[in-house]
CSV table of C-alpha atoms and ligand atoms in Angstrom, one decimal:
chain,number,residue,atom,x,y,z
A,254,MET,CA,0.2,0.2,0.0
A,255,GLY,CA,1.4,3.6,-1.6
A,256,ARG,CA,1.3,7.0,1.3
A,257,LEU,CA,-2.0,7.0,2.5
A,258,GLY,CA,-4.0,10.2,3.1
A,259,VAL,CA,-7.2,11.1,4.8
A,260,LEU,CA,-8.7,14.7,3.5
A,261,LEU,CA,-11.2,16.1,5.8
A,262,LEU,CA,-13.7,18.4,4.4
A,263,ASN,CA,-15.5,20.9,6.2
A,264,LEU,CA,-16.9,24.4,5.3
A,265,GLY,CA,-14.8,26.5,7.4
A,266,GLY,CA,-15.6,29.6,9.4
A,267,PRO,CA,-13.4,33.5,9.9
A,268,ASP,CA,-10.8,32.8,12.2
A,269,LYS,CA,-11.7,37.0,13.5
A,270,LEU,CA,-14.3,39.8,12.6
A,271,GLU,CA,-12.2,41.1,9.6
A,272,ASP,CA,-12.2,37.7,8.1
A,273,VAL,CA,-16.0,38.1,7.9
A,274,ARG,CA,-16.7,39.9,5.4
A,275,PRO,CA,-14.4,37.8,2.5
A,276,PHE,CA,-15.3,34.6,3.9
A,277,LEU,CA,-19.2,35.9,3.1
A,278,TYR,CA,-17.9,36.6,0.1
A,279,ASN,CA,-16.7,33.1,-0.6
A,280,LEU,CA,-19.7,31.7,0.7
A,281,PHE,CA,-22.5,33.8,-1.6
A,282,SER,CA,-19.9,33.1,-4.9
A,283,ASP,CA,-20.6,29.4,-4.6
A,284,PRO,CA,-23.4,28.3,-7.2
A,285,GLU,CA,-23.9,25.8,-5.3
A,286,ILE,CA,-25.3,28.3,-2.5
A,287,ILE,CA,-27.0,30.7,-4.5
A,288,ARG,CA,-27.2,29.9,-9.0
A,289,LEU,CA,-28.5,32.6,-10.9
A,290,PRO,CA,-29.1,32.7,-14.3
A,291,SER,CA,-26.3,34.5,-15.5
A,292,PRO,CA,-22.8,33.4,-13.8
A,293,LEU,CA,-21.8,36.9,-14.7
A,294,LEU,CA,-24.4,37.8,-11.7
A,295,GLN,CA,-23.1,35.5,-9.2
A,296,ALA,CA,-20.0,38.2,-8.2
A,297,PRO,CA,-22.0,41.6,-8.2
A,298,LEU,CA,-24.4,39.6,-6.5
A,299,ALA,CA,-21.9,37.7,-3.9
A,300,TRP,CA,-20.6,41.3,-2.8
A,301,LEU,CA,-23.8,42.9,-1.9
A,302,ILE,CA,-25.2,40.2,0.3
A,303,SER,CA,-21.7,39.9,1.6
A,304,THR,CA,-21.8,43.4,2.2
A,305,LEU,CA,-24.9,43.6,3.2
A,306,ARG,CA,-25.0,40.7,5.8
A,307,ALA,CA,-21.4,41.0,7.6
A,308,LYS,CA,-22.3,43.9,10.0
A,309,LYS,CA,-24.7,41.4,11.5
A,310,SER,CA,-23.1,38.2,11.0
A,311,GLN,CA,-19.9,39.6,13.0
A,312,GLU,CA,-22.1,40.7,15.6
A,313,ASN,CA,-22.7,37.1,15.7
A,314,TYR,CA,-19.5,36.2,15.6
A,315,LYS,CA,-18.3,39.0,18.6
A,316,LYS,CA,-21.2,37.3,20.8
A,317,ILE,CA,-19.0,33.8,20.8
A,318,GLY,CA,-15.3,35.5,21.2
A,319,GLY,CA,-14.5,37.1,18.0
A,320,GLY,CA,-14.4,33.9,15.9
A,321,SER,CA,-15.4,30.7,14.6
A,322,PRO,CA,-13.8,27.5,16.2
A,323,LEU,CA,-13.9,25.8,13.5
A,324,ARG,CA,-10.7,25.4,12.4
A,325,ARG,CA,-9.5,24.8,15.7
A,326,ILE,CA,-11.7,21.9,16.4
A,327,THR,CA,-10.9,20.5,12.5
A,328,GLU,CA,-7.8,19.9,13.3
A,329,ALA,CA,-7.8,18.6,16.7
A,330,GLN,CA,-10.8,16.0,15.1
A,331,GLY,CA,-7.4,15.7,12.4
A,332,GLN,CA,-4.8,15.1,15.1
A,333,ALA,CA,-7.3,12.6,17.0
A,334,LEU,CA,-8.3,10.6,14.2
A,335,ARG,CA,-4.8,10.7,13.1
A,336,SER,CA,-3.5,8.7,16.5
A,337,GLN,CA,-6.8,6.5,16.2
A,338,LEU,CA,-5.9,5.2,12.6
A,339,GLN,CA,-2.1,4.5,14.0
A,340,GLN,CA,-3.5,2.5,16.8
A,341,ASN,CA,-5.6,0.5,14.4
A,342,GLY,CA,-2.3,0.0,12.8
A,343,ARG,CA,-2.4,2.4,9.7
A,344,ASP,CA,-0.4,5.3,9.1
A,345,VAL,CA,-2.2,7.9,7.8
A,346,SER,CA,-1.3,11.8,7.0
A,347,VAL,CA,-4.3,13.9,7.7
A,348,TYR,CA,-5.6,16.9,5.6
A,349,ILE,CA,-8.3,19.4,6.1
A,350,GLY,CA,-9.8,21.2,3.2
A,351,MET,CA,-12.3,24.3,4.0
A,352,ARG,CA,-14.7,25.3,1.2
A,353,TYR,CA,-15.1,28.9,2.0
A,354,TRP,CA,-12.3,30.2,4.4
A,355,HIS,CA,-8.3,28.9,5.7
A,356,PRO,CA,-7.2,26.5,5.2
A,357,PHE,CA,-8.8,26.1,1.6
A,358,THR,CA,-9.6,22.8,-0.1
A,359,GLU,CA,-6.4,24.0,-2.7
A,360,GLU,CA,-4.1,24.3,0.3
A,361,ALA,CA,-5.0,21.1,1.5
A,362,ILE,CA,-4.9,19.9,-2.3
A,363,ALA,CA,-1.4,21.4,-2.6
A,364,GLN,CA,0.4,19.4,0.5
A,365,ILE,CA,-1.3,16.4,-0.4
A,366,LYS,CA,0.7,17.0,-3.8
A,367,ARG,CA,4.1,17.8,-2.0
A,368,ASP,CA,3.6,15.0,0.7
A,369,ASN,CA,3.4,12.5,-2.7
A,370,ILE,CA,0.1,10.4,-0.8
A,371,GLU,CA,-0.9,7.7,-3.4
A,372,GLU,CA,-4.3,6.6,-1.9
A,373,LEU,CA,-6.6,9.2,-0.8
A,374,VAL,CA,-10.0,9.1,1.6
A,375,VAL,CA,-12.0,11.6,1.2
A,376,LEU,CA,-14.0,12.2,3.8
A,377,PRO,CA,-16.7,15.2,4.4
A,378,LEU,CA,-17.5,16.1,8.1
A,379,TYR,CA,-21.2,16.3,7.1
A,380,PRO,CA,-22.8,13.2,8.3
A,381,GLN,CA,-25.3,14.1,5.9
A,382,PHE,CA,-25.3,14.6,2.1
A,383,SER,CA,-26.3,18.1,1.0
A,384,ILE,CA,-25.6,19.8,-2.2
A,385,SER,CA,-25.0,22.6,-0.7
A,386,THR,CA,-22.0,21.2,1.8
A,387,THR,CA,-20.4,18.2,0.9
A,388,GLY,CA,-22.0,18.2,-3.0
A,389,SER,CA,-20.3,22.1,-3.4
A,390,SER,CA,-16.6,20.5,-2.4
A,391,PHE,CA,-17.2,17.5,-4.4
A,392,ARG,CA,-18.1,19.5,-7.5
A,393,LEU,CA,-15.1,21.7,-6.5
A,394,LEU,CA,-12.1,18.7,-5.9
A,395,ASP,CA,-14.1,17.5,-9.4
A,396,ARG,CA,-13.1,21.0,-10.7
A,397,ILE,CA,-9.8,20.5,-9.5
A,398,TRP,CA,-8.9,16.7,-10.3
A,399,LYS,CA,-10.1,17.2,-14.6
A,400,VAL,CA,-7.2,19.8,-14.8
A,401,ASP,CA,-4.4,18.0,-13.0
A,402,PRO,CA,-2.1,14.7,-14.6
A,403,ASP,CA,-0.3,14.7,-11.1
A,404,LEU,CA,-3.6,14.4,-9.0
A,405,GLN,CA,-5.0,11.6,-11.1
A,406,LYS,CA,-2.3,9.3,-10.5
A,407,ILE,CA,-3.9,9.7,-6.8
A,408,LYS,CA,-6.1,6.6,-6.0
A,409,TYR,CA,-9.5,8.4,-4.5
A,410,THR,CA,-12.1,7.3,-3.1
A,411,VAL,CA,-15.2,9.6,-1.6
A,412,VAL,CA,-17.7,9.2,1.4
A,413,PRO,CA,-20.9,10.9,0.2
A,414,SER,CA,-22.7,10.6,3.6
A,415,TRP,CA,-22.3,8.3,6.7
A,416,TYR,CA,-25.1,9.1,9.0
A,417,ASP,CA,-25.8,5.4,9.5
A,418,ASN,CA,-22.7,4.1,10.6
A,419,SER,CA,-23.0,3.0,13.7
A,420,GLY,CA,-20.4,4.5,15.9
A,421,TYR,CA,-21.6,7.8,15.1
A,422,LEU,CA,-25.0,6.3,16.1
A,423,GLN,CA,-23.6,5.1,19.2
A,424,ALA,CA,-21.7,8.9,20.1
A,425,MET,CA,-25.2,10.8,19.2
A,426,ALA,CA,-27.0,8.0,21.3
A,427,ASN,CA,-24.3,8.1,24.4
A,428,LEU,CA,-24.0,11.9,24.6
A,429,ILE,CA,-28.1,12.6,24.4
A,430,ALA,CA,-28.7,10.3,27.6
A,431,THR,CA,-25.7,12.0,29.4
A,432,GLU,CA,-27.6,15.2,28.7
A,433,LEU,CA,-30.9,14.2,29.4
A,434,ASP,CA,-30.1,12.5,32.4
A,435,ARG,CA,-29.0,15.6,33.8
A,436,VAL,CA,-32.5,17.3,33.8
A,437,LYS,CA,-35.1,17.0,36.2
A,438,ASN,CA,-37.4,14.4,34.5
A,439,PRO,CA,-35.2,12.3,32.1
A,440,SER,CA,-37.9,9.7,31.0
A,441,ALA,CA,-40.4,12.5,30.0
A,442,ALA,CA,-38.3,15.7,28.0
A,443,HIS,CA,-38.9,16.1,25.2
A,444,ILE,CA,-35.6,15.8,22.6
A,445,PHE,CA,-35.4,18.3,19.6
A,446,PHE,CA,-33.5,17.3,16.5
A,447,SER,CA,-32.3,21.0,15.3
A,448,ALA,CA,-30.8,20.2,11.4
A,449,HIS,CA,-29.2,22.7,9.8
A,450,GLY,CA,-32.3,24.0,6.8
A,451,VAL,CA,-31.7,24.0,2.9
A,452,PRO,CA,-33.9,25.6,0.8
A,453,VAL,CA,-37.1,23.4,-0.5
A,454,SER,CA,-36.0,23.9,-3.8
A,455,TYR,CA,-33.2,22.1,-3.2
A,456,ILE,CA,-34.8,18.8,-2.2
A,457,GLU,CA,-38.1,19.5,-4.9
A,458,GLU,CA,-36.1,21.1,-8.0
A,459,ALA,CA,-32.6,19.7,-7.5
A,460,GLY,CA,-32.7,16.1,-6.1
A,461,ASP,CA,-31.3,16.8,-3.1
A,462,PRO,CA,-31.1,13.8,-0.9
A,463,TYR,CA,-30.3,15.5,2.4
A,464,GLN,CA,-34.0,15.5,4.1
A,465,LYS,CA,-34.5,11.9,3.5
A,466,GLU,CA,-30.8,11.7,5.5
A,467,ILE,CA,-32.0,13.6,7.9
A,468,GLU,CA,-35.1,12.3,8.7
A,469,ALA,CA,-33.8,8.8,8.9
A,470,CYS,CA,-30.5,10.0,10.8
A,471,ALA,CA,-32.9,11.6,13.5
A,472,ALA,CA,-34.6,8.0,14.0
A,473,LEU,CA,-31.7,5.6,13.6
A,474,ILE,CA,-30.3,8.1,16.5
A,475,MET,CA,-33.6,7.6,18.7
A,476,GLN,CA,-33.7,3.8,18.0
A,477,ARG,CA,-30.0,3.9,19.2
A,478,LEU,CA,-31.2,5.7,22.2
A,479,ASN,CA,-33.6,3.0,23.4
A,480,ARG,CA,-35.9,5.5,25.6
A,481,THR,CA,-39.6,6.7,25.2
A,482,ASN,CA,-39.0,10.4,24.7
A,483,PRO,CA,-41.1,11.6,22.3
A,484,TYR,CA,-38.9,13.7,20.1
A,485,THR,CA,-39.3,16.5,17.0
A,486,LEU,CA,-37.2,17.1,14.3
A,487,ALA,CA,-37.1,21.0,13.1
A,488,TYR,CA,-34.6,22.9,10.6
A,489,GLN,CA,-32.5,26.0,11.8
A,490,SER,CA,-30.3,28.7,9.6
A,491,ARG,CA,-32.6,29.8,7.1
A,492,VAL,CA,-31.9,32.8,5.0
A,493,GLY,CA,-33.2,34.9,2.8
A,494,PRO,CA,-36.7,35.1,1.4
A,495,VAL,CA,-37.3,31.6,-0.2
A,496,GLU,CA,-38.8,28.8,1.9
A,497,TRP,CA,-36.5,26.6,3.9
A,498,LEU,CA,-37.2,23.3,5.1
A,499,GLN,CA,-40.2,23.4,7.4
A,500,PRO,CA,-41.1,23.0,10.6
A,501,TYR,CA,-38.7,26.0,11.5
A,502,THR,CA,-36.6,25.5,14.7
A,503,ASP,CA,-38.2,28.7,16.5
A,504,VAL,CA,-41.4,28.0,15.4
A,505,ALA,CA,-41.4,24.5,16.6
A,506,ILE,CA,-40.0,25.8,19.6
A,507,GLU,CA,-42.8,27.6,20.5
A,508,GLU,CA,-45.5,25.6,19.6
A,509,LEU,CA,-44.3,22.8,21.9
A,510,ALA,CA,-44.0,25.2,24.9
A,511,GLN,CA,-47.7,26.2,23.9
A,512,GLN,CA,-48.7,22.3,24.2
A,513,GLY,CA,-47.7,22.6,27.6
A,514,VAL,CA,-43.8,21.0,27.1
A,515,LYS,CA,-41.6,22.5,29.9
A,516,GLU,CA,-37.9,20.7,29.3
A,517,LEU,CA,-36.7,20.7,26.0
A,518,VAL,CA,-33.1,19.2,25.0
A,519,VAL,CA,-31.7,20.3,21.6
A,520,VAL,CA,-29.7,18.0,19.2
A,521,PRO,CA,-27.7,19.7,16.8
A,522,ILE,CA,-28.7,17.3,13.9
A,523,SER,CA,-25.9,18.6,10.7
A,524,PHE,CA,-22.9,19.6,12.6
A,525,VAL,CA,-19.7,17.5,14.3
A,526,SER,CA,-18.4,20.4,15.6
A,527,GLU,CA,-19.6,23.2,17.3
A,528,HIS,CA,-19.6,26.2,15.6
A,529,ILE,CA,-22.1,30.0,15.4
A,530,GLU,CA,-24.6,27.7,14.6
A,531,THR,CA,-24.3,25.7,17.6
A,532,LEU,CA,-22.9,28.6,20.0
A,533,GLU,CA,-24.6,31.8,19.1
A,534,GLU,CA,-28.2,30.6,17.0
A,535,ILE,CA,-28.8,26.9,19.3
A,536,ASP,CA,-27.6,28.4,23.0
A,537,MET,CA,-28.6,32.2,22.2
A,538,GLU,CA,-31.0,33.2,20.1
A,539,TYR,CA,-33.2,29.9,20.6
A,540,ARG,CA,-32.4,29.6,24.3
A,541,GLU,CA,-34.0,33.2,24.5
A,542,ILE,CA,-37.2,32.3,22.6
A,543,ALA,CA,-37.7,28.7,24.5
A,544,GLU,CA,-37.6,31.1,27.9
A,545,HIS,CA,-39.8,33.8,26.5
A,546,ALA,CA,-42.1,30.8,25.3
A,547,GLY,CA,-42.3,29.4,28.6
A,548,ILE,CA,-40.2,26.5,28.7
A,549,GLU,CA,-38.2,26.1,32.3
A,550,THR,CA,-35.3,23.7,31.3
A,551,PHE,CA,-33.3,24.3,27.7
A,552,ALA,CA,-30.3,21.8,27.4
A,553,ARG,CA,-28.6,21.3,24.0
A,554,VAL,CA,-26.3,18.4,23.8
A,555,PRO,CA,-22.9,18.8,22.7
A,556,ALA,CA,-21.3,18.5,19.4
A,557,PRO,CA,-19.6,15.3,19.0
A,558,ASP,CA,-15.7,17.5,18.5
A,559,THR,CA,-13.0,14.7,19.6
A,560,ASP,CA,-15.6,12.5,21.6
A,561,PRO,CA,-13.8,9.2,21.3
A,562,THR,CA,-17.0,7.5,20.2
A,563,PHE,CA,-17.2,9.4,17.8
A,564,ILE,CA,-13.4,9.6,16.5
A,565,GLN,CA,-13.5,5.6,16.5
A,566,ALA,CA,-16.3,5.7,14.3
A,567,LEU,CA,-15.1,8.1,11.9
A,568,ALA,CA,-11.7,5.8,11.6
A,569,ASP,CA,-14.7,3.3,10.9
A,570,VAL,CA,-15.9,4.8,8.3
A,571,VAL,CA,-12.2,5.7,7.0
A,572,VAL,CA,-11.1,1.4,7.1
A,573,LYS,CA,-14.6,0.5,5.6
A,574,ALA,CA,-13.8,3.6,2.8
A,575,LEU,CA,-10.5,1.8,2.3
A,576,ASN,CA,-12.2,-1.7,1.9
A,577,ASP,CA,-15.0,-0.8,-0.2
A,578,ARG,CA,-14.9,-0.3,-4.3
A,579,PRO,CA,-13.3,3.1,-5.0
A,580,LYS,CA,-15.8,5.9,-5.4
A,581,LEU,CA,-15.7,8.9,-7.8
A,582,PHE,CA,-16.5,12.5,-7.5
A,583,SER,CA,-18.6,12.2,-10.8
A,584,GLU,CA,-20.8,9.1,-9.2
A,585,THR,CA,-22.5,11.1,-6.1
A,586,ILE,CA,-25.4,13.3,-6.6
A,587,GLN,CA,-25.2,16.4,-9.0
A,588,PRO,CA,-27.9,18.8,-8.6
A,589,GLN,CA,-29.5,18.9,-12.4
A,590,LYS,CA,-28.1,21.2,-14.7
A,591,ASN,CA,-29.6,23.9,-14.7
A,592,THR,CA,-31.7,24.3,-11.1
A,593,LYS,CA,-32.5,27.8,-10.0
A,594,LEU,CA,-31.3,27.3,-6.5
A,595,TYR,CA,-31.6,30.4,-4.1
A,596,PRO,CA,-33.4,32.7,-5.3
A,597,GLN,CA,-36.5,31.1,-6.6
A,598,GLU,CA,-37.3,33.7,-9.4
A,599,ARG,CA,-39.7,32.6,-11.9
A,600,TRP,CA,-37.0,31.7,-14.7
A,601,GLU,CA,-37.8,29.9,-18.0
A,602,TRP,CA,-35.0,28.5,-20.1
A,603,GLY,CA,-34.2,29.5,-22.9
A,604,MET,CA,-34.5,26.7,-26.1
A,605,THR,CA,-33.2,29.0,-28.8
A,606,GLN,CA,-31.1,31.7,-29.8
A,607,SER,CA,-33.2,34.9,-29.0
A,608,ALA,CA,-35.2,33.1,-26.0
A,609,GLU,CA,-31.5,32.9,-25.0
A,610,VAL,CA,-30.5,36.3,-25.6
A,611,TRP,CA,-34.1,37.4,-24.1
A,612,ASN,CA,-33.2,35.6,-20.7
A,613,GLY,CA,-29.8,37.6,-20.8
A,614,ARG,CA,-31.9,40.8,-20.9
A,615,LEU,CA,-34.5,39.4,-18.2
A,616,ALA,CA,-31.9,38.1,-15.8
A,617,MET,CA,-30.1,41.5,-16.0
A,618,LEU,CA,-33.6,43.3,-15.3
A,619,GLY,CA,-34.3,40.7,-12.4
A,620,PHE,CA,-31.1,41.7,-11.1
A,621,LEU,CA,-31.6,45.4,-11.0
A,622,ILE,CA,-35.3,44.3,-9.4
A,623,LEU,CA,-33.2,42.0,-6.8
A,624,LEU,CA,-30.7,45.2,-5.7
A,625,LEU,CA,-34.0,47.5,-5.2
A,626,GLU,CA,-35.2,44.8,-2.9
A,627,LEU,CA,-32.8,43.8,-0.8
A,628,TRP,CA,-31.6,47.7,-0.6
A,629,LEU,CA,-35.6,48.3,0.3
A,630,GLY,CA,-35.7,45.5,2.6
A,631,ARG,CA,-32.5,44.2,4.0
A,632,ALA,CA,-33.0,44.2,7.5
A,633,GLN,CA,-35.5,41.2,7.3
A,634,ILE,CA,-34.5,39.5,3.9
A,635,LEU,CA,-31.0,38.9,5.1
A,636,GLN,CA,-31.0,38.9,9.2
B,196,LIG,C1,-27.3,31.1,2.3
B,196,LIG,C2,-27.5,29.6,2.1
B,196,LIG,C3,-26.8,28.5,2.9
B,196,LIG,C4,-27.4,27.3,2.8
B,196,LIG,C5,-27.9,26.6,1.8
B,196,LIG,C6,-26.0,26.5,4.3
B,196,LIG,C7,-26.4,24.8,4.2
B,196,LIG,C8,-25.7,24.8,5.0
B,196,LIG,N1,-24.4,25.3,6.0
B,196,LIG,C9,-24.1,24.2,6.9
B,196,LIG,C10,-22.8,24.4,8.2
B,196,LIG,C11,-22.4,25.4,8.0
B,196,LIG,N2,-23.1,26.6,7.6
B,196,LIG,C12,-22.2,27.9,8.1
B,196,LIG,C13,-22.1,29.2,7.7
B,196,LIG,C14,-22.9,29.9,7.2
B,196,LIG,N3,-23.5,29.3,6.2
B,196,LIG,C15,-24.7,30.4,5.6
B,196,LIG,C16,-25.5,30.3,4.9
B,196,LIG,C17,-25.7,28.9,3.9
B,196,LIG,N4,-25.8,27.5,4.9
B,196,LIG,C18,-24.0,31.3,6.1
B,196,LIG,C19,-24.6,33.0,5.5
B,196,LIG,C20,-22.7,31.3,7.0
B,196,LIG,C21,-22.5,32.4,7.6
B,196,LIG,C22,-22.9,32.5,9.0
B,196,LIG,C23,-24.1,33.4,8.9
B,196,LIG,O1,-23.6,34.5,8.7
B,196,LIG,O2,-24.5,33.6,9.6
B,196,LIG,C24,-21.2,27.2,9.3
B,196,LIG,C25,-19.6,27.9,9.4
B,196,LIG,C26,-19.9,28.3,10.7
B,196,LIG,C27,-19.0,29.2,11.8
B,196,LIG,O3,-18.6,29.1,13.0
B,196,LIG,O4,-18.4,29.7,11.0
B,196,LIG,C28,-21.4,25.5,9.0
B,196,LIG,C29,-20.6,24.7,9.9
B,196,LIG,C30,-24.8,23.5,6.7
B,196,LIG,C31,-24.5,21.5,7.2
B,196,LIG,C32,-25.9,22.8,5.4
B,196,LIG,C33,-26.7,22.2,4.7
B,196,LIG,C34,-26.9,21.4,5.0
B,197,FE2,FE1,-25.8,28.1,8.7
B,198,FE2,FE1,-24.7,27.5,6.1
């Protein structure tokens, strides 16, 4: 066996407040996050949204210490995974490739080449597949691979998702059980899975399997937990004016409070590391909503981070990937061509040359209207 590498993929986050705007610019420049009818509009819109959103986003990062802990935690996960694999008799180098901030995926790939890695497992740190997360990183890697003959010599395999891995389910069940046993009524507390949302169009138009995988994942964790507590699954972190997956976390919390629920144990389900959406959004924003609505106990299950059962699960996923038939980037789910991703205007795609010209003109007009709408209503749209 040649030199072995594991490339961990994640989204990345701003290390300090000055990084917030360029980080947001990178995120909104990605057509897997926002797809416009004309690629020419992508950069100006990314500039506009990142500029308008930066202040509010910076305030949130300020509340969690002035930056995202994602890089530090992902590096710790990488080191723990390396040690675990070493204990299991595999000598691997672990690399971290973030999609929108340092260390960028491109930086990781350059290091992989310098280290003459011959066999590589590409492992996203998202248990469930979404075209907006794992899909976006795979598409980037596919583009990088296609133009680099040196990379094409590496025998690689990808892991599209691993939400049903037994060790991961056990790690989640253990973390939930520990938190449940701390509340007043462990057998009656309501377990509340809060998954990251995506716009409905990703599922219905682009064929994203994300919702199905999230629903299956919550059910499997409950099975593994083997307790009779009631549970709810809801979706957090929506951005922009379009419809996202429902029920929304804030609405669902209020409804449960109205039904008389007093104890909530919140489980972040799309994330394996603490970051702004657990530390600020759940711990601060949703806690306030819950307390205001009459919830007496608002407990939060920690993200797995470097939990030993979780790290062993990642090691198992790597070993399984090495033993299975190699899977290529191009074999994983790609959004259907010309799918409209957020924002969801009613664009018609032209089949003739003149229709294409008209679409271009309409796109410009639409963009101007969008700019105006963003300007007039930015507080509601972007915060
Ligand atoms: C606008 C669309 C967005 C989609 C779709 C989306 C999907 C998605 N994101 C994560 C995980 C993370 N997102 C993070 C930050 C982040 N994401 C968006 C937007 C979308 N995400 C924004 C605007 C931001 C920046 C923060 C903000 O301004 O609110 C992060 C990094 C957090 C950090 O600590 O820095 C993660 C991780 C998932 C899992 C997901 C879909 C499944
Ligand atoms: Fe988000
Ligand atoms: Fe996000």
